[in-house]
Coordinates of C-alpha atoms and ligand atoms in Angstrom, one line a residue:
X1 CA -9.6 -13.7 9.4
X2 CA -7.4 -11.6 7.3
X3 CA -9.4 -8.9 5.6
X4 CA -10.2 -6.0 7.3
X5 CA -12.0 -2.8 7.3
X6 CA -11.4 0.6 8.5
X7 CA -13.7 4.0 8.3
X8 CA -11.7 5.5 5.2
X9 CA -12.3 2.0 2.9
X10 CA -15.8 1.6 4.2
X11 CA -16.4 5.0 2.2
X12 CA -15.6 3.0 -1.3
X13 CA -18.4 2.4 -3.7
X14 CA -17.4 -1.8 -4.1
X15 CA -17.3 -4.1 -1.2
X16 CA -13.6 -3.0 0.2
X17 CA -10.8 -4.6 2.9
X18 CA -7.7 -4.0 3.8
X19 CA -4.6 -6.4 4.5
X20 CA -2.1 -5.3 6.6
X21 CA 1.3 -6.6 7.9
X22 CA 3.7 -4.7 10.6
X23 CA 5.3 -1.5 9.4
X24 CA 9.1 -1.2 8.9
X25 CA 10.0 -4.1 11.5
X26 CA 8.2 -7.0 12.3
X27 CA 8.9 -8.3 16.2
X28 CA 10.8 -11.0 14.7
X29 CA 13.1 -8.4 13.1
X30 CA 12.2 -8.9 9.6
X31 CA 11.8 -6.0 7.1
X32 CA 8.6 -5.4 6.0
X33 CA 9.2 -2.3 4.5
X34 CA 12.8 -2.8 3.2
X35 CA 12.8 0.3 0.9
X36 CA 10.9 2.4 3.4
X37 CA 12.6 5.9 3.5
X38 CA 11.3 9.2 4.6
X39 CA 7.9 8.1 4.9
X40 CA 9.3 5.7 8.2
X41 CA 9.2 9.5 10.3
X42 CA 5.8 9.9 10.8
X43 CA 4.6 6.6 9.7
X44 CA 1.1 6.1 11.7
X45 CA 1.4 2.2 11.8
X46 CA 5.2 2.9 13.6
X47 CA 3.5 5.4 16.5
X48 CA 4.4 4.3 19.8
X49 CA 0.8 3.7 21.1
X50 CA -0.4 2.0 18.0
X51 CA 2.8 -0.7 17.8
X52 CA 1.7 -2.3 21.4
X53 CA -2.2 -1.8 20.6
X54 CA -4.3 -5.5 19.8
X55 CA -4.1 -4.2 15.7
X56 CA -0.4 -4.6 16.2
X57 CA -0.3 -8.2 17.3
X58 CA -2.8 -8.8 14.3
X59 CA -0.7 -7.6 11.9
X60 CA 2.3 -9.9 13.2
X61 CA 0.3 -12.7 13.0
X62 CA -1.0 -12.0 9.5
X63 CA 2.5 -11.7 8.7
X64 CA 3.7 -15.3 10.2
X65 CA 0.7 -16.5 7.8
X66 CA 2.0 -14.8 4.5
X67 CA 5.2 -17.3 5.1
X68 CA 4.0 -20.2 4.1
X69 CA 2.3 -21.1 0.5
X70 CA -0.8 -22.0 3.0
X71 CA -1.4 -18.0 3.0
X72 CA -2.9 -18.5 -0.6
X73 CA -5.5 -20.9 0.1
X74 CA -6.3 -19.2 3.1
X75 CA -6.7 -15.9 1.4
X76 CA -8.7 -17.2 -1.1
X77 CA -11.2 -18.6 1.3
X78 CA -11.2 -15.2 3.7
X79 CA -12.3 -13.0 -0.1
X80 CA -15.2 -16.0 -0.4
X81 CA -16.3 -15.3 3.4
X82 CA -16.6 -12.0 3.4
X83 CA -17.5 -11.3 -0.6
X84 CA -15.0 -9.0 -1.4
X85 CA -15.0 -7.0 -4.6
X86 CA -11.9 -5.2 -3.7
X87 CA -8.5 -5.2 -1.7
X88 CA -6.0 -2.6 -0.6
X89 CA -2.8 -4.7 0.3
X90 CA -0.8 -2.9 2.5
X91 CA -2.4 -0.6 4.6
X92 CA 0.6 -0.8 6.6
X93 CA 4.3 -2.7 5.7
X94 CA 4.7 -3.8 1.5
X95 CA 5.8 -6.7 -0.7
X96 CA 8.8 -7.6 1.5
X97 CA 9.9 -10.1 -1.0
X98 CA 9.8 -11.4 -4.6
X99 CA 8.7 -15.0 -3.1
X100 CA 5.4 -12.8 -1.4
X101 CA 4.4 -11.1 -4.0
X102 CA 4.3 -14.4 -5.9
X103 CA 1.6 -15.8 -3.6
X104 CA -0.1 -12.5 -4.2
X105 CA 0.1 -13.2 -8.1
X106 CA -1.3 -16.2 -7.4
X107 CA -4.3 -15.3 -5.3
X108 CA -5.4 -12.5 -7.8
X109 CA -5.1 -14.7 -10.8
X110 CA -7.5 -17.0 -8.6
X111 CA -10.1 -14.2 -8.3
X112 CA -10.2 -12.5 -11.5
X113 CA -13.0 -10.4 -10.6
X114 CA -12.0 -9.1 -7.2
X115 CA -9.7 -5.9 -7.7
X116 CA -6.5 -5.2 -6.0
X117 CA -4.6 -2.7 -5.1
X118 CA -1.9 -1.3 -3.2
X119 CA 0.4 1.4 -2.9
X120 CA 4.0 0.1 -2.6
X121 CA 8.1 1.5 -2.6
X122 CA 9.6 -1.6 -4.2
X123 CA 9.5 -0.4 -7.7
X124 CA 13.0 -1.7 -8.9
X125 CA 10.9 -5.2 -7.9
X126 CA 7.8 -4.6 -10.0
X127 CA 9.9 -2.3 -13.1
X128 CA 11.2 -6.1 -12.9
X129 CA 7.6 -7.9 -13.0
X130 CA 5.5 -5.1 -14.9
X131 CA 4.7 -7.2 -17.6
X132 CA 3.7 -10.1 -15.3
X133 CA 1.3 -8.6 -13.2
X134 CA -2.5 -10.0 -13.9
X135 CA -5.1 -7.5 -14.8
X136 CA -7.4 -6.9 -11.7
X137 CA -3.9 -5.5 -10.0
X138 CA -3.3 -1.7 -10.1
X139 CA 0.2 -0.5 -8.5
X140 CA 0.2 2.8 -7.0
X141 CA 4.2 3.7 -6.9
X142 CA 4.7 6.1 -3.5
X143 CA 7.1 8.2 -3.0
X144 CA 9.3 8.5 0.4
X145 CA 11.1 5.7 0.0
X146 CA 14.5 4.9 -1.2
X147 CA 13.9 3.9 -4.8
X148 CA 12.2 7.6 -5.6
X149 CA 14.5 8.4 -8.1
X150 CA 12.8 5.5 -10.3
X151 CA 9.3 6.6 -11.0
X152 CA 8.5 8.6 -13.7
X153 CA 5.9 11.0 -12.6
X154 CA 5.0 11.4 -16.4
X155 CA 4.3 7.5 -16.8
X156 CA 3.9 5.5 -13.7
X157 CA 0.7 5.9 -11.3
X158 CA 2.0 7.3 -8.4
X159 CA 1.0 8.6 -4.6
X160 CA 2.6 12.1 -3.1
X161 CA 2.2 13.4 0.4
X162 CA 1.2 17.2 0.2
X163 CA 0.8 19.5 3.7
X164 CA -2.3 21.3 2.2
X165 CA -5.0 20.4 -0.2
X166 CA -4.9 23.9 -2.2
X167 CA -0.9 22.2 -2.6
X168 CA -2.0 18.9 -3.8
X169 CA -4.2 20.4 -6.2
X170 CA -2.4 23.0 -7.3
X171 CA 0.0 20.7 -8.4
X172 CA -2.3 18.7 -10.4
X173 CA -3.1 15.6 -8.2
X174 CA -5.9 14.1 -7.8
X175 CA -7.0 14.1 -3.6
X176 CA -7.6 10.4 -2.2
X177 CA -7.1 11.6 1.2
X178 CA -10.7 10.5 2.2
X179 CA -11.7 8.6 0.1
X180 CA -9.5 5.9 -1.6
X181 CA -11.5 4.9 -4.8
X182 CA -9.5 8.0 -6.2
X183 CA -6.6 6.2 -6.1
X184 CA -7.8 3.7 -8.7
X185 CA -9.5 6.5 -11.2
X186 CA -8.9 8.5 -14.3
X187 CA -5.7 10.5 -12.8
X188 CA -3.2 8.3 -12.2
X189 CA -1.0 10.9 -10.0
X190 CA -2.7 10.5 -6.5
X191 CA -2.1 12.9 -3.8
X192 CA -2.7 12.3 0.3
X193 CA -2.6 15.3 2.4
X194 CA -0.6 14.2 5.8
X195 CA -2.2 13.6 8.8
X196 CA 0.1 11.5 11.0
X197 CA 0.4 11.5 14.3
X198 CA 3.5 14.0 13.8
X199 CA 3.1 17.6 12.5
X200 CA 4.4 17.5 8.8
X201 CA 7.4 19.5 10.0
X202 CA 8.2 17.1 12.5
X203 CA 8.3 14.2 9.5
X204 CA 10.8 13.8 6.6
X205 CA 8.1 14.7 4.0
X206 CA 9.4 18.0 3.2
X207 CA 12.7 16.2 2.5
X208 CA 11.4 14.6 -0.5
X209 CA 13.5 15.1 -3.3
X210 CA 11.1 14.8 -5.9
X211 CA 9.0 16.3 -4.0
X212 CA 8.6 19.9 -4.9
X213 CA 10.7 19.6 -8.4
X214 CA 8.1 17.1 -10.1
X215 CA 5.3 18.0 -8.9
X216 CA 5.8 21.6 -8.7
Ligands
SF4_301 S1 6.4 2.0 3.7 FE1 4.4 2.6 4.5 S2 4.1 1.3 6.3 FE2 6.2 1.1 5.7 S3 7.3 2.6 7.1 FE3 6.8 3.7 5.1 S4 4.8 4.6 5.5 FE4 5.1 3.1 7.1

């Protein structure tokens, strides 16, 4: 079983699940978040605990599945199973390469009317593919990674980590901190208040270039 759900997606309105590989590093040393920046410092999926926990060793055996053009038919069947409407890919690691995302492509064309989502840092990747990306797919660009420089707040649909709520909204953002259907909805610049397992200060957030200059 591949799709999964956690207390935050069970809040959405449509039948929602989550797909997640390792974060950063998988045990077999491959990069699963290859333009992971800032965000790696505080990263909840890289906290001690959590990276020897039974979630963990899920997450590096969904991986060893997405490697092999097997994944798609597998996926498919796993959306049938459990009826999914909707799926967040990525709750933790992102499109590691162009030759995954492909067997993403491939699923979602299969399943026109599930939606899918998912936040990601590879945007030289889909600037490349944006006009080959089906319809039931919505890309979240998030900042903290080392391609920042190439979203255009003004344009692109886009995730910032605020400190505060009074911040995020202040700023203009739309809060998807508890409740993730927000991130799909009319304002396409989403904002996520941080609760790691670091304080803020103790993370790379603040570092953000873009940070305070666009959305301030
Ligand atoms: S891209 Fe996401 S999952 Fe990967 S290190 Fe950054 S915050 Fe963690």
């Amino acid at each position: 079983m591949f799709l999964v759900r956690n207390s935050k997606i069970k809040k959405s309105v449509k039948r929602t699940f989550n797909f997640g590989i390792p974060a950063y590093l998988s045990s077999t040393g491959l990069k699963t978040c290859p333009n992971a920046g800032a965000c790696a410092k505080g990263c909840y999926a890289l906290a001690g605990a959590y990276r020897f926990s039974n979630v963990a060793q899920a997450f590096e055996r969904r991986l060893a599945a997405t490697q092999s053009d097997s994944f798609i038919d597998a996926m498919l069947s796993d959306i049938d199973k459990q009826r999914a409407e909707r799926i967040r890919i990525h709750d933790s690691g992102d499109f590691y390469n162009e030759e995954y995302l492909d067997r993403w492509l491939k699923i979602m064309r299969a399943r026109p009317h599930v939606e899918f989502y998912a936040y990601t840092k590879m945007v030289s990747l889909f600037n490349r593919r944006k006009n080959d990306l089906p319809k039931n797919f919505t890309l979240i660009y998030s900042f903290g990674g080392t391609e920042d420089k190439l979203i255009d707040v003004d344009k692109d649909r886009h995730s910032l980590v605020f400190e505060t709520v009074a911040q995020l909204k202040a700023c203009g953002y739309a809060d998807a901190s508890n409740q993730d259907d927000i991130a799909l909805g009319k304002n396409p610049k989403i904002g996520l208040v941080y609760h790691g397992t670091k304080n803020i200060e103790n993370t790379n957030w603040g570092k953000v270039p873009e940070y305070k200059r666009k959305a301030g």
